[in-house]
Amino acid sequence: MSDLYQLEISQLQKGFADKSFTSVELMRSVIERTESVEGRINAFIDRDIESALQQAEAADERRSKGQSLGPLDGIPVGIKDILAVKDQPLRCASKMLDSYISPYDATCIENLKNSGAIIWGRLNMDEFAMGSSTENSAYGVTANPWNLDCIPGGSSGGSAASVAAGETIVSIGTDTGGSIRQPAALCGVVGMKPTYGLISRYGLVAFASSLDQVGPFSRTVKDSALLLESLVSHDPKDSTSLKREKESYSQVLDSPLRKLTLGIPKEFFSEGLDPEVKEIVTSAIEWYRTQGHSIVEISLPHSELCVPVYYIIATAEASSNLARFDGVRYSHRSKEAENMLELFSNSRGEGFGAEVKRRIMLGTYVLSSGYYDAYYLRAQKVRSLIRGDFEQAFDQVDAILTPTTPTPAFNRGEKSDDPLSMYLSDIFTISVNLAGLPALSVPVGFTKNQLPVGMQVIGRAFGEADILGIAHAFERSHSYYQMRPSL
Ligand code: GLN
């Protein structure tokens, strides 16, 4: 019973149904596991154990009355510290919000609660989701469960590490330029960024509003599909939320994958790609060929402009979104201020960390009069070209396969003093956000040093079912999803 934390959702639901165990027993197993490994991982900023057990009890009670709410009922879901959960702290891993308590639920949290999910803890991240290693947190660094000296990726490092380490069954994170897919790849789990507009952003603290999306983390593709089904809804409170028919992503996985044309962008396999990552991803692609899918080389010619364009658009939006943290409306307020201006600048100076300040300065600069046309406007034009590259590619192929990251997990401290090299770790994930497309990362192998490698599957807008199907087929024909870090 003690290793219930290892199971996937379908196994847990079966166990609940045939009364082999209860949701309270599952939650106890998850808590016990967390207590034993969290000292080494630091995936959580907060955990409310009492509340988690109460939620589990409520799920058991529903089930005993035949009122189960569906596949997520009684399943713990870890929450990135950037999503509002009523009456819980919401800090974005920043000193700026150190005593802030959320007065309401984000829409995606409301959806999870309506599915009976147990809202489990606040997961560590880079401050305000800015970073690729979870080193920019005011609450300490999170370790990679596969090698404690390595970073777990970021910004949703706590979401990925907690799933990999068995401290939760599944979790949610957010992805603005790769923050779900990159940590998923580096921690050996599945992570998905859905199509822009599919999941409401209401109650998600905004970093770059035209790029941010919420999405699932799990140890199997099917669990991500189940979580996605609960997260998706049309929400009038988010003006970019789209009205779509509800899809059953998990059911699609039960039927065999149809024969597909898969595109391999040549720009993603050139210089700067770690040779081991290249070999592992290339052999995963070869596996699809052996299954009868056709593999074609494609070109996404504006790929090299993605990182600079992203760091103009994302920082511009961040500088405007983060203007609200002024020492007046939210938690941190400087005690050292003689007048209003000093109150603003001291509160911001004390509350924000170095990377957040760097982004605000960059973003303010590219939006300032005189530079707006040269940077921001131009970046928007290039963004259209990048989107166009994908449109052309999808005339030819059903999905695109790439490495998720250029290297496996790197050592703590290795890039923290070199922002440019840190920014380059998102080189393969950023274009997907700029184009608003869905993409996921699925584990496809391990390096000689036992570090996981992820493959990115990119789909057409609303092609979630396709990319889940593609990843699921690989997963079930290999055993990587059963590998666990020794902790
Ligand atoms: N690592 C990228 C950044 O620092 C992406 C972050 C994200 O997706 N939230 O901006």
Coordinates of C-alpha atoms and ligand atoms in Angstrom, one line a residue:
M1 CA 0.0 0.0 0.0
S2 CA 2.9 2.3 0.8
D3 CA 3.9 2.8 -2.9
L4 CA 0.5 4.1 -4.2
Y5 CA 2.3 7.3 -5.0
Q6 CA 3.9 5.4 -7.9
L7 CA 0.7 4.6 -9.8
E8 CA -1.0 6.2 -12.7
I9 CA -4.5 7.6 -12.7
S10 CA -6.2 4.6 -14.4
Q11 CA -4.6 2.2 -11.9
L12 CA -5.7 4.4 -9.0
Q13 CA -9.2 4.7 -10.2
K14 CA -9.4 0.9 -10.6
G15 CA -8.1 0.5 -7.0
F16 CA -10.7 3.0 -5.7
A17 CA -13.5 1.3 -7.6
D18 CA -12.7 -2.2 -6.4
K19 CA -12.0 -0.9 -2.9
S20 CA -8.4 -2.0 -2.8
F21 CA -7.5 1.3 -1.3
T22 CA -9.0 4.8 -0.6
S23 CA -8.1 8.2 -1.7
V24 CA -7.1 9.0 1.9
E25 CA -4.6 6.1 1.7
L26 CA -3.3 7.4 -1.6
M27 CA -2.9 10.9 -0.1
R28 CA -1.1 9.4 3.0
S29 CA 1.3 7.5 0.7
V30 CA 2.0 10.7 -1.3
I31 CA 2.6 12.7 1.9
E32 CA 4.9 10.0 3.3
R33 CA 6.9 9.9 0.1
T34 CA 7.1 13.7 0.1
E35 CA 8.3 13.8 3.7
S36 CA 11.1 11.4 2.9
V37 CA 12.4 13.1 -0.3
E38 CA 11.5 16.7 -0.1
G39 CA 14.5 17.7 2.0
R40 CA 16.6 16.8 -1.0
I41 CA 14.3 18.1 -3.8
N42 CA 12.7 21.3 -2.4
A43 CA 9.9 21.1 -5.0
F44 CA 7.3 22.7 -2.7
I45 CA 7.1 26.2 -1.3
D46 CA 4.1 25.3 0.9
R47 CA 2.1 22.1 1.7
D48 CA -1.3 22.1 3.5
I49 CA -1.4 18.5 4.6
E50 CA -4.6 18.8 6.7
S51 CA -6.5 20.3 3.7
A52 CA -5.2 17.6 1.4
L53 CA -6.4 14.9 3.7
Q54 CA -9.8 16.6 4.1
Q55 CA -10.2 16.8 0.3
A56 CA -9.3 13.1 0.0
E57 CA -11.9 12.2 2.7
A58 CA -14.5 14.1 0.7
A59 CA -13.6 12.2 -2.4
D60 CA -14.0 8.9 -0.6
E61 CA -17.3 9.9 0.8
R62 CA -18.6 10.9 -2.7
R63 CA -17.4 7.5 -4.0
S64 CA -19.1 5.6 -1.2
K65 CA -22.4 7.3 -2.2
G66 CA -21.9 6.5 -5.9
Q67 CA -21.3 10.2 -6.7
S68 CA -17.8 10.1 -8.1
L69 CA -16.9 13.2 -10.2
G70 CA -14.8 11.4 -12.7
P71 CA -11.2 10.2 -13.3
L72 CA -9.5 13.0 -11.3
D73 CA -11.8 12.5 -8.2
G74 CA -9.5 11.9 -5.3
I75 CA -6.2 12.4 -7.2
P76 CA -3.6 14.9 -5.9
V77 CA -2.6 17.6 -8.3
G78 CA 0.3 19.8 -7.4
I79 CA -0.1 23.5 -8.3
K80 CA 2.6 25.9 -9.5
D81 CA 2.9 28.9 -7.2
I82 CA 1.6 31.3 -9.9
L83 CA -2.0 30.1 -10.0
A84 CA -4.6 31.5 -7.6
V85 CA -6.2 29.0 -5.1
K86 CA -8.7 30.7 -2.8
D87 CA -7.3 31.2 0.8
Q88 CA -3.9 29.9 -0.1
P89 CA -0.6 31.9 -0.5
L90 CA 0.2 33.0 -4.0
R91 CA 3.8 34.2 -4.1
C92 CA 5.1 33.5 -7.6
A93 CA 8.3 32.5 -5.7
S94 CA 8.9 36.2 -5.1
K95 CA 9.5 38.3 -2.0
M96 CA 7.2 40.8 -3.6
L97 CA 4.2 38.6 -2.8
D98 CA 5.5 37.0 0.4
S99 CA 2.4 37.5 2.5
Y100 CA -0.2 37.6 -0.2
I101 CA -3.2 35.2 0.1
S102 CA -5.4 34.7 -2.9
P103 CA -9.0 35.8 -2.4
Y104 CA -10.3 33.6 -5.3
D105 CA -9.7 30.5 -7.4
A106 CA -8.2 30.7 -10.9
T107 CA -10.7 29.2 -13.5
C108 CA -8.5 26.2 -14.1
I109 CA -8.3 25.6 -10.3
E110 CA -12.1 25.8 -10.1
N111 CA -12.3 23.2 -12.9
L112 CA -10.0 20.9 -11.1
K113 CA -12.0 21.3 -7.9
N114 CA -15.2 20.5 -9.8
S115 CA -13.4 17.3 -11.1
G116 CA -12.8 16.3 -7.5
A117 CA -9.0 16.7 -7.7
I118 CA -7.1 17.2 -4.5
I119 CA -5.3 20.6 -4.7
W120 CA -1.9 19.7 -3.3
G121 CA 0.6 22.3 -2.2
R122 CA 2.4 25.2 -3.9
L123 CA 5.2 24.3 -6.2
N124 CA 8.5 26.1 -6.6
M125 CA 9.3 28.0 -9.7
D126 CA 11.5 30.8 -11.1
E127 CA 10.3 34.1 -9.7
F128 CA 7.3 35.3 -11.8
A129 CA 8.1 32.4 -14.2
M130 CA 11.2 34.1 -15.5
G131 CA 14.0 31.5 -15.9
S132 CA 14.9 28.1 -17.1
S133 CA 16.4 26.5 -14.0
T134 CA 14.3 27.3 -10.9
E135 CA 17.4 29.0 -9.5
N136 CA 15.6 32.4 -9.6
S137 CA 13.3 31.5 -6.7
A138 CA 13.2 33.5 -3.4
Y139 CA 12.5 30.1 -1.8
G140 CA 15.6 28.1 -2.6
V141 CA 16.6 26.0 -5.6
T142 CA 14.8 22.8 -6.6
A143 CA 16.9 19.8 -7.3
N144 CA 16.6 17.4 -10.3
P145 CA 15.5 14.1 -8.9
W146 CA 17.7 12.2 -11.4
N147 CA 20.8 14.0 -10.2
L148 CA 20.6 16.3 -7.2
D149 CA 23.4 18.5 -8.4
C150 CA 21.5 19.4 -11.5
I151 CA 18.7 21.9 -12.0
P152 CA 15.2 20.6 -12.8
G153 CA 14.7 23.1 -15.6
G154 CA 12.3 26.0 -15.3
S155 CA 10.3 28.0 -14.7
S156 CA 7.9 25.2 -13.6
G157 CA 10.8 23.2 -12.0
G158 CA 8.8 22.3 -8.8
S159 CA 6.0 21.0 -11.0
A160 CA 8.3 18.7 -13.0
A161 CA 10.5 17.6 -10.1
S162 CA 7.5 16.7 -7.8
V163 CA 6.0 14.4 -10.4
A164 CA 9.4 12.8 -11.2
A165 CA 10.1 12.3 -7.5
G166 CA 6.7 10.8 -6.7
E167 CA 5.7 13.7 -4.4
T168 CA 2.4 14.0 -6.3
I169 CA 0.6 12.0 -9.0
V170 CA 0.3 14.9 -11.5
S171 CA 0.8 18.7 -11.4
I172 CA 0.1 21.8 -13.4
G173 CA 2.5 24.5 -14.5
T174 CA 2.6 27.3 -17.0
D175 CA 4.5 27.8 -20.2
T176 CA 5.4 31.2 -21.8
G177 CA 8.5 30.1 -23.7
G178 CA 9.0 26.5 -22.6
S179 CA 8.4 26.4 -18.9
I180 CA 6.4 23.2 -19.0
R181 CA 8.2 21.3 -21.8
Q182 CA 11.8 22.1 -20.8
P183 CA 11.5 21.0 -17.1
A184 CA 9.4 18.0 -18.2
A185 CA 12.2 17.0 -20.6
L186 CA 15.0 17.5 -18.0
C187 CA 13.1 15.6 -15.3
G188 CA 11.9 12.7 -17.5
V189 CA 8.2 13.3 -17.3
V190 CA 5.5 14.3 -19.8
G191 CA 4.6 18.1 -20.0
M192 CA 2.2 19.8 -22.3
K193 CA 1.6 23.4 -23.5
P194 CA -1.9 23.5 -25.1
T195 CA -3.0 25.8 -27.9
Y196 CA -3.2 29.4 -26.8
G197 CA -6.7 30.2 -25.7
L198 CA -7.7 26.6 -24.8
I199 CA -7.2 27.0 -21.0
S200 CA -8.4 30.1 -19.2
R201 CA -5.6 32.4 -17.9
Y202 CA -8.0 34.0 -15.3
G203 CA -6.2 33.7 -12.0
L204 CA -2.8 33.0 -13.5
V205 CA -0.4 35.8 -12.6
A206 CA 0.5 37.3 -15.9
F207 CA 4.1 37.3 -17.2
A208 CA 3.6 37.7 -21.0
S209 CA -0.1 37.6 -21.7
S210 CA 0.1 36.8 -25.4
L211 CA 2.3 33.7 -24.7
D212 CA 1.3 32.3 -21.3
Q213 CA -0.6 29.0 -21.1
V214 CA -1.4 26.6 -18.3
G215 CA -0.8 22.9 -18.8
P216 CA -0.3 19.4 -17.3
F217 CA 2.7 17.4 -16.0
S218 CA 2.5 13.7 -15.5
R219 CA 4.5 10.4 -15.6
T220 CA 2.4 9.1 -18.5
V221 CA 0.8 10.6 -21.6
K222 CA -2.7 9.4 -20.6
D223 CA -2.5 11.2 -17.3
S224 CA -1.7 14.4 -19.0
A225 CA -4.7 13.8 -21.4
L226 CA -7.0 13.3 -18.4
L227 CA -5.7 16.4 -16.6
L228 CA -6.1 18.5 -19.8
E229 CA -9.7 17.4 -20.1
S230 CA -10.5 18.9 -16.8
L231 CA -8.5 22.1 -17.4
V232 CA -10.1 23.1 -20.7
S233 CA -13.1 25.4 -20.6
H234 CA -14.5 28.5 -22.2
D235 CA -14.2 31.4 -19.8
P236 CA -15.8 34.8 -20.3
K237 CA -13.4 36.1 -17.7
D238 CA -10.4 35.7 -20.1
S239 CA -11.0 37.5 -23.3
T240 CA -8.6 35.2 -25.2
S241 CA -10.4 32.1 -24.0
L242 CA -11.9 30.2 -27.0
K243 CA -15.2 28.5 -27.3
R244 CA -14.6 24.9 -28.4
E245 CA -16.5 21.6 -28.3
K246 CA -15.1 19.6 -25.4
E247 CA -12.8 16.8 -26.6
S248 CA -12.1 13.5 -24.9
Y249 CA -8.3 13.4 -25.3
S250 CA -7.8 10.3 -23.2
Q251 CA -10.3 8.2 -25.2
V252 CA -8.5 8.9 -28.4
L253 CA -5.5 7.2 -27.0
D254 CA -7.4 3.9 -26.9
S255 CA -7.5 3.6 -30.7
P256 CA -4.4 2.8 -32.7
L257 CA -2.5 5.8 -34.2
R258 CA -3.3 6.4 -37.9
K259 CA -0.4 6.7 -40.4
L260 CA 1.0 10.2 -40.2
T261 CA 3.5 12.5 -41.9
L262 CA 6.0 13.8 -39.4
G263 CA 8.1 16.8 -40.1
I264 CA 11.7 17.1 -38.9
P265 CA 12.9 20.7 -39.0
K266 CA 16.5 20.8 -40.2
E267 CA 17.2 24.0 -38.2
F268 CA 16.7 22.1 -34.9
F269 CA 19.4 19.5 -35.5
S270 CA 22.3 21.7 -36.2
E271 CA 25.1 23.4 -34.2
G272 CA 24.6 23.7 -30.4
L273 CA 22.7 20.4 -30.1
D274 CA 24.3 18.0 -27.6
P275 CA 25.5 14.9 -29.5
E276 CA 23.9 12.5 -27.1
V277 CA 20.5 14.3 -27.2
K278 CA 20.7 14.3 -31.0
E279 CA 21.4 10.6 -31.1
I280 CA 18.6 9.7 -28.7
V281 CA 16.0 11.9 -30.4
T282 CA 17.0 10.7 -33.9
S283 CA 16.5 7.1 -32.9
A284 CA 13.1 7.9 -31.5
I285 CA 12.2 9.5 -34.8
E286 CA 13.5 6.4 -36.6
W287 CA 11.1 4.3 -34.4
Y288 CA 8.2 6.2 -36.0
R289 CA 9.5 5.3 -39.4
T290 CA 9.6 1.6 -38.5
Q291 CA 6.0 1.9 -37.5
G292 CA 5.0 3.0 -41.0
H293 CA 4.8 6.8 -40.6
S294 CA 6.5 8.9 -43.2
I295 CA 9.3 11.1 -42.0
V296 CA 10.0 14.2 -44.0
E297 CA 12.6 17.0 -43.6
I298 CA 11.1 20.4 -43.4
S299 CA 12.4 23.9 -42.8
L300 CA 11.3 26.6 -40.3
P301 CA 13.5 29.3 -41.8
H302 CA 13.0 32.0 -39.1
S303 CA 14.0 29.7 -36.2
E304 CA 17.1 31.6 -35.4
L305 CA 15.1 34.7 -34.7
C306 CA 12.9 33.1 -32.1
V307 CA 15.0 33.8 -29.1
P308 CA 15.6 37.5 -29.8
V309 CA 12.0 38.1 -30.8
Y310 CA 10.8 36.3 -27.6
Y311 CA 13.0 38.4 -25.4
I312 CA 11.6 41.6 -26.9
I313 CA 7.9 40.6 -26.8
A314 CA 8.0 38.7 -23.5
T315 CA 9.9 41.4 -21.6
A316 CA 7.7 44.2 -23.1
E317 CA 4.6 42.5 -21.9
A318 CA 6.2 41.7 -18.5
S319 CA 7.2 45.3 -17.9
S320 CA 3.6 46.3 -18.4
N321 CA 2.1 43.4 -16.4
L322 CA 4.5 43.8 -13.5
A323 CA 3.8 47.5 -13.1
R324 CA 1.0 46.6 -10.7
F325 CA 3.4 45.6 -8.0
D326 CA 4.0 49.0 -6.7
G327 CA 4.1 48.6 -2.9
V328 CA 0.5 50.0 -2.6
R329 CA -1.8 47.3 -4.0
Y330 CA 0.0 44.1 -3.2
S331 CA 2.0 42.6 -0.3
H332 CA 5.5 44.0 -0.2
R333 CA 5.8 47.6 0.9
S334 CA 9.1 49.3 1.7
K335 CA 9.4 50.7 5.2
E336 CA 12.1 53.1 3.9
A337 CA 10.2 55.7 2.0
E338 CA 9.8 59.4 2.6
N339 CA 7.5 60.1 -0.4
M340 CA 5.4 58.3 -3.0
L341 CA 8.1 57.9 -5.6
E342 CA 10.4 56.4 -3.1
L343 CA 7.7 54.1 -1.9
F344 CA 7.3 52.8 -5.5
S345 CA 11.0 52.4 -6.3
N346 CA 12.1 51.0 -2.9
S347 CA 9.2 48.5 -2.8
R348 CA 10.1 47.3 -6.3
G349 CA 13.8 47.4 -5.6
E350 CA 13.4 45.3 -2.4
G351 CA 10.7 42.9 -3.7
F352 CA 11.9 41.9 -7.1
G353 CA 14.9 39.6 -7.7
A354 CA 17.7 40.4 -10.2
E355 CA 16.3 38.5 -13.2
V356 CA 12.8 40.1 -12.9
K357 CA 14.5 43.5 -12.7
R358 CA 16.5 42.7 -15.8
R359 CA 13.3 41.8 -17.7
I360 CA 11.5 44.9 -16.6
M361 CA 14.4 47.1 -17.7
L362 CA 14.7 45.3 -21.1
G363 CA 10.9 45.5 -21.7
T364 CA 10.7 49.1 -20.7
Y365 CA 13.5 50.0 -23.0
V366 CA 12.0 48.2 -26.1
L367 CA 8.7 50.0 -25.5
S368 CA 10.1 53.4 -25.0
S369 CA 9.4 56.0 -27.6
G370 CA 12.2 56.1 -30.1
Y371 CA 13.0 52.4 -29.7
Y372 CA 9.4 51.0 -30.1
D373 CA 9.6 50.9 -33.9
A374 CA 13.1 49.5 -34.0
Y375 CA 12.5 46.7 -31.5
Y376 CA 8.9 46.0 -30.4
L377 CA 7.1 46.6 -33.7
R378 CA 9.8 44.8 -35.6
A379 CA 9.6 41.8 -33.3
Q380 CA 5.8 41.6 -33.9
K381 CA 6.4 41.5 -37.6
V382 CA 9.0 38.7 -37.2
R383 CA 6.5 36.9 -35.0
S384 CA 4.1 36.8 -38.0
L385 CA 6.8 35.3 -40.1
I386 CA 7.5 32.6 -37.5
R387 CA 3.8 31.8 -37.4
G388 CA 3.8 31.7 -41.2
D389 CA 6.7 29.1 -41.1
F390 CA 4.5 26.8 -39.1
E391 CA 1.5 27.3 -41.3
Q392 CA 3.5 26.3 -44.4
A393 CA 5.0 23.3 -42.6
F394 CA 1.5 22.1 -41.6
D395 CA 0.4 22.1 -45.2
Q396 CA 2.8 19.3 -45.6
V397 CA 2.9 17.4 -42.3
D398 CA 0.6 16.3 -39.4
A399 CA 3.0 17.0 -36.6
I400 CA 6.6 18.1 -36.1
L401 CA 9.2 16.3 -34.0
T402 CA 12.2 18.0 -32.4
P403 CA 14.5 17.7 -29.3
T404 CA 12.8 19.6 -26.5
T405 CA 16.1 21.0 -25.2
P406 CA 19.6 21.4 -26.7
T407 CA 21.2 19.7 -23.7
P408 CA 20.3 17.4 -20.8
A409 CA 19.9 19.0 -17.3
F410 CA 22.9 21.1 -16.4
N411 CA 24.6 21.7 -13.1
R412 CA 23.3 24.1 -10.5
G413 CA 25.2 27.5 -10.9
E414 CA 26.5 26.6 -14.4
K415 CA 24.5 29.2 -16.2
S416 CA 23.1 31.5 -13.5
D417 CA 25.7 34.2 -14.1
D418 CA 25.3 34.1 -17.9
P419 CA 21.7 35.1 -18.8
L420 CA 22.3 34.7 -22.5
S421 CA 23.4 31.1 -22.2
M422 CA 20.4 30.5 -19.9
Y423 CA 18.0 32.1 -22.5
L424 CA 19.4 29.7 -25.2
S425 CA 18.2 26.7 -23.2
D426 CA 14.7 27.5 -24.6
I427 CA 15.8 27.7 -28.2
F428 CA 13.6 24.8 -29.3
T429 CA 10.4 25.6 -27.3
I430 CA 10.0 29.4 -27.8
S431 CA 8.7 29.4 -31.4
V432 CA 5.7 27.3 -30.4
N433 CA 4.5 30.0 -27.9
L434 CA 5.1 32.7 -30.5
A435 CA 2.9 30.8 -32.9
G436 CA 0.3 29.8 -30.3
L437 CA 0.5 26.1 -31.1
P438 CA 0.2 23.0 -28.9
A439 CA 3.3 21.0 -28.1
L440 CA 4.4 18.4 -25.5
S441 CA 7.6 16.8 -24.3
V442 CA 7.8 13.0 -23.9
P443 CA 10.7 11.1 -22.4
V444 CA 12.6 9.2 -25.2
G445 CA 15.7 8.0 -23.5
F446 CA 18.6 8.6 -21.1
T447 CA 22.2 9.8 -21.4
K448 CA 25.1 7.7 -20.3
N449 CA 25.0 9.7 -17.0
Q450 CA 21.4 8.6 -16.5
L451 CA 19.9 12.0 -17.3
P452 CA 16.5 12.0 -19.1
V453 CA 16.1 13.3 -22.7
G454 CA 12.8 14.6 -24.0
M455 CA 11.3 14.8 -27.5
Q456 CA 9.0 17.7 -28.4
V457 CA 5.9 16.9 -30.5
I458 CA 4.4 20.1 -32.0
G459 CA 0.8 20.0 -33.4
R460 CA -1.5 22.2 -35.5
A461 CA -3.7 24.6 -33.5
F462 CA -6.1 22.4 -31.5
G463 CA -4.1 19.3 -32.5
E464 CA -3.8 18.2 -28.8
A465 CA -5.4 14.8 -29.5
D466 CA -2.9 14.2 -32.4
I467 CA 0.2 15.0 -30.4
L468 CA -0.9 13.1 -27.4
G469 CA -1.6 10.1 -29.6
I470 CA 1.9 10.3 -31.2
A471 CA 3.6 10.5 -27.8
H472 CA 1.4 7.8 -26.3
A473 CA 2.4 5.3 -29.1
F474 CA 6.1 5.8 -28.4
E475 CA 5.6 5.7 -24.6
R476 CA 3.7 2.3 -24.7
S477 CA 6.3 0.7 -26.9
H478 CA 9.2 1.6 -24.6
S479 CA 9.8 1.4 -20.9
Y480 CA 11.1 4.9 -20.1
Y481 CA 7.8 5.9 -18.4
Q482 CA 8.4 3.1 -15.8
M483 CA 11.9 4.4 -14.9
R484 CA 12.1 6.1 -11.5
P485 CA 15.0 8.1 -10.1
S486 CA 16.7 6.4 -7.1
L487 CA 16.1 8.7 -4.2
Ligands
GLN1 N1 12.7 30.3 -19.8 C1 11.9 31.2 -20.5 C2 12.0 32.6 -19.8 O1 12.8 32.7 -18.9 C3 10.5 30.8 -20.5 C4 9.8 31.0 -19.2 C5 8.4 30.5 -19.2 O2 8.0 29.7 -20.1 N2 7.6 30.9 -18.3 O3 11.4 33.5 -20.1

